[in-house]
Amino acid sequence: MPVDLLAFPLVGGRLALNFVGTLGKRTTERFERMRTPEDLAHWVELAGLGSVSTTAEDLMNARAVREALYSLTLAALNRGPLRQADINLVNGWAARATPAPALATGVGQADGVRANALQRQDPEPSASGVLAVVARDGIELLSGPEVEAIRECEDPACTLLFVDSSRGRRRRWCSMNSCGARAKMRTLRDR
Ligand SMILES: [Zn+2]
């Protein structure tokens, strides 16, 4: 089946890994899915982080956070050098403010059903707030128990990372719709 290479893969099981996956085929074609500020805004929405307006500077910052998270993940997997600059960059973004949830008095109080109805009324997130959320997720992931379950898709060209939360931890592919399906077809052909 055809796979849209530009579509954001959300197979990582963690915000930080899904963000890292916005650059595909890292060792060969380096397939950039986050090409414009609008792409970043689209990813933010797909990730369930709200709708943000984004600038060229946000895009540049987003890619910097992404690459720092990627290289720290490789380091955590003993596959790359651990660089203090990456740590500093992720820490710096994680320290930025994120929108605080807020309560507001609810509508429909006149119906008498819920006289004291309260509603959650979150402020619009900013691009830098979103990067803070992603950076914090990376910190939590790389310093927590799930780091042991980070895998790379077994298709050598793919390079997508995911947290293997399958029973027995035997997940091999980023997705059964793409790399997994191709591997299955190869096996069938070889028979
Ligand atoms: Zn894959």
XYZ file of N, CA, C and O and ligand atoms in Angstrom:
765
model
N 0.849 -1.203 0.000
C 0.000 0.000 0.000
C 0.880 1.248 0.000
O 1.957 1.234 0.588
N 0.443 2.282 -0.654
C 1.288 3.480 -0.707
C 1.311 4.184 0.648
O 0.294 4.264 1.323
N 2.470 4.628 1.024
C 2.596 5.342 2.293
C 2.997 6.783 1.981
O 3.942 7.021 1.239
N 2.256 7.695 2.529
C 2.553 9.111 2.329
C 3.784 9.483 3.148
O 3.718 9.547 4.365
N 4.892 9.707 2.459
C 6.142 9.986 3.165
C 6.078 11.298 3.940
O 6.785 11.482 4.923
N 5.235 12.208 3.484
C 5.142 13.494 4.159
C 4.281 13.438 5.416
O 4.351 14.318 6.258
N 3.452 12.406 5.522
C 2.580 12.302 6.700
C 3.442 12.070 7.935
O 4.419 11.336 7.898
N 3.075 12.718 9.036
C 3.838 12.563 10.264
C 3.572 11.192 10.874
O 2.419 10.871 11.168
N 4.615 10.389 11.093
C 4.379 9.119 11.769
C 4.244 9.359 13.270
O 5.075 10.041 13.863
N 3.183 8.848 13.855
C 2.990 8.999 15.301
C 3.015 7.614 15.928
O 2.048 7.151 16.508
N 4.148 6.944 15.756
C 4.259 5.553 16.176
C 5.211 5.380 17.350
O 5.452 4.272 17.793
N 5.743 6.490 17.848
C 6.806 6.417 18.850
C 6.337 6.060 20.246
O 7.131 5.652 21.075
N 5.050 6.250 20.506
C 4.540 5.969 21.838
C 4.892 7.052 22.842
O 4.477 6.986 23.999
N 5.671 8.010 22.452
C 6.027 9.142 23.300
C 6.117 10.380 22.436
O 6.596 10.340 21.300
N 5.687 11.475 23.033
C 5.731 12.766 22.353
C 7.132 13.047 21.781
O 7.288 13.422 20.609
N 8.143 12.853 22.617
C 9.510 13.203 22.213
C 9.958 12.367 21.012
O 10.590 12.876 20.090
N 9.622 11.077 21.019
C 10.050 10.219 19.913
C 9.257 10.522 18.647
O 9.787 10.454 17.534
N 7.993 10.855 18.795
C 7.220 11.248 17.619
C 7.790 12.523 17.003
O 7.788 12.693 15.783
N 8.254 13.392 17.858
C 8.848 14.635 17.369
C 10.145 14.337 16.611
O 10.387 14.876 15.526
N 10.970 13.459 17.189
C 12.218 13.052 16.532
C 11.909 12.440 15.152
O 12.646 12.631 14.193
N 10.775 11.758 15.057
C 10.385 11.084 13.810
C 9.917 12.026 12.713
O 9.582 11.573 11.615
N 9.907 13.323 12.973
C 9.537 14.246 11.901
C 10.667 14.362 10.873
O 10.474 14.921 9.804
N 11.841 13.842 11.207
C 12.895 13.672 10.210
C 13.040 12.170 9.976
O 13.366 11.423 10.898
N 12.752 11.744 8.743
C 12.760 10.321 8.442
C 14.023 9.895 7.715
O 14.784 10.738 7.241
N 14.219 8.610 7.633
C 15.346 8.023 6.894
C 16.633 8.786 7.173
O 17.319 9.272 6.277
N 16.976 8.835 8.449
C 18.061 9.710 8.906
C 19.435 9.336 8.360
O 20.298 10.197 8.225
N 19.653 8.066 8.067
C 21.001 7.677 7.644
C 21.173 7.724 6.127
O 22.282 7.557 5.626
N 20.066 7.957 5.401
C 20.190 7.989 3.937
C 19.625 9.292 3.369
O 20.327 10.269 3.206
N 18.330 9.283 3.094
C 17.741 10.457 2.407
C 17.529 11.652 3.316
O 17.367 12.764 2.822
N 17.483 11.436 4.617
C 17.116 12.489 5.576
C 15.853 13.203 5.110
O 15.894 14.311 4.585
N 14.753 12.532 5.324
C 13.478 13.003 4.801
C 12.817 13.974 5.781
O 12.270 13.572 6.803
N 12.891 15.258 5.453
C 12.372 16.307 6.343
C 10.868 16.471 6.145
O 10.402 16.846 5.072
N 10.124 16.162 7.196
C 8.669 16.348 7.121
C 8.248 17.691 7.692
O 7.138 18.143 7.473
N 9.131 18.301 8.449
C 8.830 19.595 9.060
C 9.521 20.665 8.218
O 10.562 21.182 8.578
N 8.937 20.922 7.061
C 9.611 21.795 6.090
C 9.284 23.271 6.278
O 10.079 24.129 5.938
N 8.105 23.552 6.753
C 7.667 24.947 6.891
C 7.128 25.161 8.305
O 6.800 24.206 9.006
N 7.001 26.426 8.716
C 6.380 26.698 10.017
C 4.974 26.091 10.111
O 4.571 25.632 11.188
N 4.272 26.050 8.999
C 2.921 25.465 9.001
C 2.983 23.961 9.290
O 2.096 23.413 9.949
N 4.037 23.301 8.782
C 4.199 21.871 9.089
C 4.340 21.667 10.597
O 3.783 20.724 11.155
N 5.109 22.548 11.224
C 5.279 22.462 12.684
C 3.927 22.624 13.377
O 3.576 21.840 14.265
N 3.163 23.622 12.937
C 1.839 23.841 13.538
C 0.950 22.626 13.337
O 0.187 22.230 14.229
N 1.072 22.002 12.174
C 0.274 20.807 11.877
C 0.664 19.652 12.805
O -0.181 18.935 13.336
N 1.970 19.497 13.026
C 2.422 18.432 13.924
C 1.878 18.673 15.339
O 1.419 17.747 16.002
N 1.961 19.913 15.775
C 1.496 20.258 17.126
C 0.030 19.864 17.284
O -0.380 19.288 18.304
N -0.745 20.129 16.261
C -2.165 19.802 16.316
C -2.376 18.287 16.336
O -3.166 17.773 17.131
N -1.641 17.573 15.445
C -1.756 16.114 15.406
C -1.336 15.480 16.731
O -1.881 14.462 17.140
N -0.370 16.112 17.374
C 0.121 15.576 18.645
C -0.841 15.894 19.791
O -0.600 15.497 20.931
N -1.903 16.622 19.496
C -2.896 16.916 20.519
C -2.481 18.034 21.457
O -2.957 18.112 22.590
N -1.582 18.902 20.983
C -1.081 19.968 21.850
C -1.730 21.312 21.551
O -1.254 22.350 22.005
N -2.790 21.293 20.776
C -3.513 22.534 20.509
C -3.110 23.166 19.191
O -2.330 22.600 18.428
N -3.655 24.336 18.960
C -3.294 25.002 17.708
C -2.436 26.213 18.027
O -2.751 27.015 18.906
N -1.311 26.302 17.332
C -0.366 27.390 17.558
C -0.083 28.095 16.240
O -0.223 27.518 15.174
N 0.300 29.346 16.355
C 0.822 30.000 15.161
C 2.340 29.947 15.257
O 2.913 30.066 16.344
N 2.981 29.715 14.127
C 4.412 29.430 14.129
C 5.149 30.333 13.140
O 4.605 30.702 12.107
N 6.386 30.630 13.491
C 7.231 31.463 12.636
C 8.426 30.647 12.143
O 8.641 29.507 12.595
N 9.187 31.254 11.256
C 10.404 30.598 10.762
C 11.369 30.336 11.919
O 12.073 29.322 11.936
N 11.398 31.232 12.886
C 12.271 31.041 14.044
C 11.814 29.852 14.894
O 12.632 29.073 15.391
N 10.502 29.719 15.048
C 9.970 28.560 15.784
C 10.414 27.261 15.117
O 10.765 26.287 15.782
N 10.362 27.251 13.777
C 10.746 26.051 13.033
C 12.219 25.714 13.289
O 12.564 24.551 13.529
N 13.053 26.748 13.264
C 14.482 26.557 13.508
C 14.699 26.002 14.921
O 15.464 25.049 15.111
N 14.017 26.589 15.894
C 14.131 26.115 17.282
C 13.630 24.682 17.414
O 14.224 23.871 18.122
N 12.524 24.401 16.732
C 11.939 23.061 16.814
C 12.919 22.021 16.295
O 13.113 20.965 16.904
N 13.562 22.333 15.186
C 14.523 21.378 14.633
C 15.722 21.204 15.563
O 16.254 20.101 15.706
N 16.131 22.279 16.218
C 17.268 22.190 17.149
C 16.912 21.299 18.338
O 17.700 20.437 18.751
N 15.710 21.480 18.885
C 15.260 20.632 20.002
C 15.174 19.182 19.536
O 15.610 18.255 20.221
N 14.633 19.009 18.356
C 14.471 17.650 17.804
C 15.812 16.940 17.680
O 15.959 15.793 18.105
N 16.794 17.623 17.112
C 18.082 16.972 16.884
C 18.831 16.718 18.187
O 19.541 15.722 18.312
N 18.647 17.611 19.159
C 19.261 17.370 20.469
C 18.625 16.143 21.118
O 19.322 15.294 21.685
N 17.294 16.034 21.013
C 16.612 14.869 21.589
C 17.053 13.590 20.878
O 17.245 12.546 21.504
N 17.237 13.685 19.567
C 17.674 12.498 18.818
C 19.062 12.063 19.264
O 19.291 10.890 19.544
N 19.976 13.010 19.338
C 21.340 12.595 19.669
C 21.429 12.134 21.121
O 22.194 11.219 21.440
N 20.615 12.713 22.015
C 20.596 12.220 23.405
C 20.009 10.812 23.476
O 20.440 9.984 24.283
N 19.016 10.551 22.623
C 18.425 9.205 22.606
C 19.456 8.192 22.126
O 19.612 7.117 22.716
N 20.180 8.528 21.066
C 21.234 7.624 20.588
C 22.274 7.396 21.679
O 22.742 6.264 21.879
N 22.627 8.464 22.376
C 23.609 8.327 23.458
C 23.071 7.400 24.537
O 23.794 6.541 25.055
N 21.767 7.554 24.841
C 21.158 6.702 25.871
C 21.160 5.238 25.437
O 21.185 4.334 26.264
N 21.140 5.010 24.116
C 21.157 3.641 23.599
C 22.593 3.172 23.340
O 22.803 2.144 22.700
N 23.555 3.936 23.815
C 24.978 3.626 23.611
C 25.356 3.568 22.145
O 26.177 2.758 21.735
N 24.746 4.425 21.374
C 25.051 4.415 19.944
C 25.604 5.751 19.476
O 25.742 5.978 18.278
N 25.866 6.624 20.395
C 26.404 7.917 19.989
C 26.986 8.639 21.189
O 26.769 8.224 22.337
N 27.726 9.705 20.927
C 28.353 10.444 22.021
C 27.332 11.235 22.825
O 26.325 11.709 22.284
N 27.582 11.351 24.108
C 26.735 12.159 24.982
C 27.319 13.559 25.022
O 28.453 13.748 25.457
N 26.556 14.525 24.503
C 27.083 15.887 24.405
C 26.383 16.819 25.386
O 25.154 16.886 25.420
N 27.203 17.535 26.139
C 26.658 18.476 27.113
C 25.812 19.553 26.434
O 24.813 20.012 26.983
N 26.209 19.945 25.224
C 25.457 20.984 24.511
C 24.016 20.544 24.265
O 23.079 21.357 24.358
N 23.823 19.266 23.952
C 22.459 18.751 23.742
C 21.665 18.786 25.044
O 20.488 19.146 25.062
N 22.323 18.388 26.125
C 21.674 18.406 27.440
C 21.252 19.831 27.782
O 20.113 20.080 28.190
N 22.173 20.780 27.577
C 21.872 22.178 27.902
C 20.706 22.698 27.074
O 19.845 23.426 27.583
N 20.695 22.325 25.798
C 19.632 22.828 24.923
C 18.267 22.296 25.372
O 17.295 23.046 25.497
N 18.199 21.007 25.639
C 16.924 20.404 26.063
C 16.507 20.982 27.420
O 15.344 21.352 27.619
N 17.453 21.103 28.340
C 17.128 21.678 29.650
C 16.608 23.108 29.518
O 15.665 23.504 30.205
N 17.256 23.861 28.642
C 16.858 25.252 28.447
C 15.423 25.378 27.952
O 14.655 26.214 28.449
N 15.062 24.508 27.007
C 13.689 24.572 26.494
C 12.685 24.045 27.502
O 11.575 24.552 27.626
N 13.090 23.005 28.244
C 12.178 22.434 29.239
C 11.840 23.441 30.331
O 10.783 23.372 30.952
N 12.735 24.391 30.551
C 12.531 25.372 31.628
C 11.578 26.487 31.215
O 11.174 27.292 32.049
N 11.228 26.537 29.935
C 10.333 27.616 29.498
C 8.901 27.393 29.997
O 8.506 26.271 30.288
N 8.171 28.480 30.022
C 6.812 28.411 30.559
C 5.873 27.700 29.590
O 5.984 27.844 28.378
N 4.978 26.922 30.148
C 3.896 26.327 29.365
C 2.594 26.947 29.848
O 2.515 27.413 30.992
N 1.577 26.983 29.000
C 0.319 27.601 29.414
C -0.280 26.870 30.613
O -0.355 25.636 30.625
N -0.673 27.610 31.606
C -1.280 26.993 32.791
C -2.765 26.758 32.548
O -3.447 27.619 31.987
N -3.272 25.587 32.949
C -4.723 25.380 32.836
C -5.456 26.334 33.777
O -4.920 26.705 34.809
N -6.653 26.738 33.394
C -7.387 27.699 34.220
C -8.846 27.290 34.339
O -9.383 26.608 33.467
N -9.452 27.710 35.428
C -10.879 27.480 35.607
C -11.645 28.748 35.248
O -11.181 29.862 35.482
N -12.833 28.551 34.706
C -13.710 29.690 34.437
C -15.122 29.266 34.813
O -15.435 28.073 34.834
N -15.940 30.231 35.139
C -17.318 29.870 35.459
C -18.003 29.361 34.197
O -17.798 29.890 33.109
N -18.772 28.316 34.362
C -19.362 27.650 33.213
C -20.578 28.367 32.669
O -21.127 29.268 33.305
N -20.975 27.955 31.501
C -22.206 28.482 30.907
C -23.365 27.581 31.341
O -23.170 26.517 31.904
N -24.555 28.018 31.071
C -25.743 27.203 31.342
C -26.071 27.090 32.810
O -26.687 26.138 33.246
N -25.680 28.085 33.597
C -25.971 28.009 35.023
C -27.439 28.225 35.325
O -27.922 27.841 36.373
N -28.148 28.826 34.384
C -29.552 29.160 34.620
C -30.446 27.929 34.645
O -31.544 27.975 35.190
N -29.951 26.824 34.062
C -30.841 25.652 33.993
C -30.988 24.971 35.344
O -31.818 24.075 35.505
N -30.187 25.405 36.303
C -30.375 24.885 37.644
C -29.812 23.498 37.867
O -29.869 22.972 38.966
N -29.266 22.889 36.826
C -28.749 21.531 36.986
C -27.409 21.561 37.711
O -27.198 20.845 38.686
N -26.544 22.398 37.223
C -25.228 22.522 37.869
C -25.004 23.998 38.141
O -24.428 24.708 37.340
N -25.458 24.391 39.294
C -25.434 25.811 39.615
C -24.011 26.371 39.640
O -23.794 27.532 39.336
N -23.072 25.527 40.036
C -21.706 26.024 40.160
C -20.798 25.420 39.098
O -19.654 25.062 39.362
N -21.350 25.262 37.903
C -20.570 24.633 36.843
C -19.285 25.409 36.581
O -19.297 26.626 36.470
N -18.208 24.654 36.510
C -16.924 25.263 36.182
C -16.423 24.628 34.892
O -16.657 23.448 34.628
N -15.741 25.426 34.137
C -15.179 24.931 32.888
C -13.696 25.144 32.881
O -13.204 26.104 33.459
N -13.029 24.251 32.192
C -11.604 24.455 31.987
C -11.434 25.338 30.754
O -12.029 25.086 29.714
N -10.639 26.360 30.927
C -10.465 27.293 29.825
C -8.973 27.553 29.651
O -8.406 28.410 30.314
N -8.379 26.715 28.809
C -6.931 26.815 28.642
C -6.569 27.939 27.688
O -7.211 28.119 26.665
N -5.532 28.675 28.033
C -5.057 29.700 27.099
C -4.430 29.051 25.871
O -4.016 27.892 25.919
N -4.387 29.765 24.794
C -3.746 29.275 23.578
C -2.275 28.980 23.863
O -1.575 29.808 24.449
N -1.794 27.813 23.447
C -0.381 27.539 23.662
C 0.477 28.350 22.682
O 0.000 28.761 21.627
N 1.716 28.557 23.043
C 2.654 29.199 22.129
C 3.588 28.127 21.593
O 3.715 27.045 22.179
N 4.258 28.425 20.491
C 5.190 27.449 19.923
C 6.294 27.119 20.926
O 6.687 25.957 21.067
N 6.761 28.126 21.653
C 7.850 27.834 22.592
C 7.330 27.014 23.773
O 8.049 26.178 24.318
N 6.067 27.231 24.150
C 5.465 26.410 25.197
C 5.362 24.953 24.772
O 5.582 24.037 25.565
N 5.047 24.743 23.491
C 4.949 23.385 22.966
C 6.323 22.712 22.979
O 6.461 21.551 23.378
N 7.357 23.464 22.593
C 8.709 22.892 22.612
C 9.128 22.557 24.041
O 9.844 21.584 24.274
N 8.657 23.365 24.996
C 8.934 23.060 26.403
C 8.303 21.731 26.801
O 8.925 20.901 27.473
N 7.066 21.525 26.358
C 6.369 20.275 26.680
C 7.119 19.081 26.065
O 7.315 18.050 26.712
N 7.549 19.229 24.823
C 8.272 18.148 24.141
C 9.613 17.882 24.844
O 9.988 16.727 25.076
N 10.320 18.952 25.196
C 11.612 18.786 25.870
C 11.437 18.102 27.223
O 12.215 17.221 27.589
N 10.390 18.476 27.958
C 10.136 17.828 29.262
C 9.821 16.351 29.084
O 10.232 15.514 29.885
N 9.082 16.036 28.019
C 8.789 14.623 27.766
C 10.087 13.861 27.481
O 10.251 12.727 27.934
N 10.984 14.504 26.738
C 12.269 13.873 26.459
C 13.055 13.617 27.735
O 13.642 12.548 27.912
N 13.053 14.575 28.639
C 13.772 14.417 29.911
C 13.189 13.250 30.706
O 13.909 12.392 31.215
N 11.858 13.229 30.763
C 11.182 12.163 31.509
C 11.484 10.794 30.885
O 11.779 9.822 31.583
N 11.447 10.742 29.550
C 11.692 9.478 28.852
C 13.126 8.999 29.058
O 13.360 7.841 29.417
N 14.084 9.884 28.837
C 15.488 9.467 28.824
C 16.031 9.221 30.224
O 17.060 8.566 30.389
N 15.342 9.740 31.236
C 15.819 9.516 32.602
C 14.964 8.487 33.332
O 15.219 8.186 34.496
N 13.951 7.963 32.653
C 13.028 7.043 33.318
C 13.179 5.612 32.822
O 14.033 5.316 31.985
N 12.331 4.717 33.344
C 12.457 3.291 33.011
C 12.168 2.966 31.540
O 12.677 1.982 31.012
N 11.381 3.807 30.869
C 11.021 3.494 29.479
C 12.202 3.586 28.526
O 12.132 3.094 27.401
N 13.293 4.202 28.966
C 14.446 4.324 28.088
C 14.941 2.933 27.669
O 15.433 2.740 26.562
N 14.756 1.950 28.549
C 15.189 0.580 28.251
C 14.385 -0.035 27.118
O 14.802 -1.027 26.517
N 13.232 0.521 26.850
C 12.349 -0.071 25.845
C 12.362 0.691 24.517
O 11.580 0.407 23.626
N 13.276 1.649 24.395
C 13.356 2.380 23.127
C 14.018 1.484 22.076
O 15.059 0.882 22.323
N 13.363 1.375 20.939
C 13.888 0.566 19.838
C 13.903 1.402 18.575
O 13.151 2.360 18.437
N 14.724 0.948 17.642
C 14.706 1.533 16.312
C 14.071 0.508 15.382
O 14.311 -0.697 15.506
N 13.257 0.991 14.451
C 12.629 0.107 13.468
C 13.708 -0.743 12.796
O 14.790 -0.258 12.485
N 13.394 -2.017 12.566
C 14.415 -2.929 12.029
C 14.675 -2.738 10.542
O 15.630 -3.289 10.007
N 13.811 -1.996 9.867
C 14.125 -1.662 8.479
C 15.287 -0.656 8.514
O 15.142 0.443 9.045
N 16.437 -1.032 7.965
C 17.616 -0.189 8.163
C 17.470 1.229 7.612
O 18.116 2.157 8.111
N 16.621 1.415 6.612
C 16.468 2.751 6.028
C 15.531 3.636 6.844
O 15.550 4.851 6.726
N 14.719 3.024 7.687
C 13.603 3.753 8.315
C 14.073 4.710 9.413
O 13.768 5.891 9.389
N 14.799 4.188 10.364
C 15.388 4.930 11.499
C 14.377 5.529 12.482
O 14.740 6.308 13.358
N 13.100 5.166 12.365
C 12.123 5.668 13.345
C 12.341 4.974 14.685
O 12.634 3.783 14.744
N 12.186 5.751 15.745
C 12.342 5.226 17.100
C 10.971 5.078 17.749
O 10.062 5.859 17.471
N 10.857 4.080 18.615
C 9.596 3.915 19.339
C 9.868 3.250 20.681
O 10.917 2.626 20.875
N 8.914 3.409 21.583
C 8.971 2.686 22.848
C 8.211 1.386 22.634
O 7.037 1.393 22.259
N 8.906 0.285 22.821
C 8.278 -1.021 22.626
C 7.535 -1.405 23.894
O 8.124 -1.851 24.863
N 6.215 -1.214 23.853
C 5.428 -1.577 25.035
C 4.647 -2.856 24.769
O 3.706 -3.172 25.482
N 5.045 -3.589 23.748
C 4.353 -4.851 23.445
C 4.711 -5.897 24.502
O 5.760 -5.806 25.140
N 3.860 -6.884 24.645
C 4.136 -7.933 25.610
C 5.352 -8.727 25.131
O 5.439 -9.087 23.970
N 6.283 -8.953 26.003
C 7.487 -9.680 25.623
C 8.485 -8.809 24.883
O 9.552 -9.267 24.509
N 8.107 -7.573 24.656
C 8.985 -6.615 23.977
C 9.593 -7.198 22.706
O 10.803 -7.306 22.559
N 8.726 -7.566 21.791
C 9.233 -8.129 20.552
C 8.793 -7.336 19.326
O 8.767 -7.846 18.228
N 8.411 -6.090 19.549
C 8.014 -5.281 18.403
C 9.239 -4.976 17.543
O 10.278 -4.585 18.062
N 9.119 -5.176 16.243
C 10.278 -4.993 15.363
C 10.150 -3.784 14.446
O 11.156 -3.258 13.986
N 8.924 -3.412 14.151
C 8.734 -2.395 13.124
C 8.050 -1.157 13.688
O 7.250 -1.240 14.608
N 8.339 -0.022 13.049
C 7.669 1.209 13.453
C 6.165 1.049 13.286
O 5.388 1.495 14.116
N 5.793 0.409 12.184
C 4.366 0.257 11.894
C 4.165 -0.983 11.028
O 4.985 -1.277 10.152
N 3.067 -1.693 11.277
C 2.764 -2.852 10.447
C 2.189 -2.426 9.108
O 2.005 -3.241 8.214
N 1.887 -1.133 8.955
C 1.359 -0.659 7.673
C 2.460 -0.263 6.704
O 2.216 -0.130 5.514
N 3.653 -0.047 7.199
C 4.723 0.363 6.288
C 5.869 -0.643 6.336
O 5.887 -1.622 5.586
N 6.820 -0.452 7.221
C 7.995 -1.329 7.266
C 7.618 -2.783 7.555
O 8.169 -3.694 6.944
N 6.685 -2.980 8.469
C 6.260 -4.331 8.803
C 5.638 -5.030 7.614
O 5.909 -6.203 7.330
N 4.815 -4.285 6.867
C 4.147 -4.861 5.694
C 5.167 -5.195 4.610
O 5.080 -6.240 3.963
N 6.147 -4.323 4.443
C 7.171 -4.578 3.417
C 7.991 -5.819 3.768
O 8.306 -6.638 2.911
N 8.323 -5.954 5.042
C 9.106 -7.106 5.477
C 8.327 -8.393 5.262
O 8.874 -9.413 4.840
N 7.021 -8.331 5.532
C 6.167 -9.495 5.356
C 6.129 -9.907 3.877
O 6.199 -11.075 3.546
N 6.039 -8.888 3.000
C 6.001 -9.175 1.571
C 7.309 -9.795 1.104
O 7.332 -10.693 0.283
N 8.428 -9.285 1.661
C 9.732 -9.847 1.290
C 9.818 -11.316 1.688
O 10.275 -12.159 0.920
N 9.331 -11.605 2.894
C 9.365 -12.984 3.377
C 8.545 -13.880 2.466
O 8.963 -14.982 2.112
N 7.369 -13.392 2.064
C 6.500 -14.187 1.195
C 7.175 -14.426 -0.150
O 7.110 -15.520 -0.707
N 7.840 -13.374 -0.652
C 8.492 -13.492 -1.962
C 9.644 -14.487 -1.902
O 9.878 -15.251 -2.825
N 10.368 -14.466 -0.790
C 11.537 -15.335 -0.664
C 11.165 -16.811 -0.565
O 11.996 -17.678 -0.815
N 9.931 -17.071 -0.186
C 9.542 -18.482 -0.026
C 9.440 -19.205 -1.352
O 8.941 -18.706 -2.304
Zn 10.044 1.603 10.021
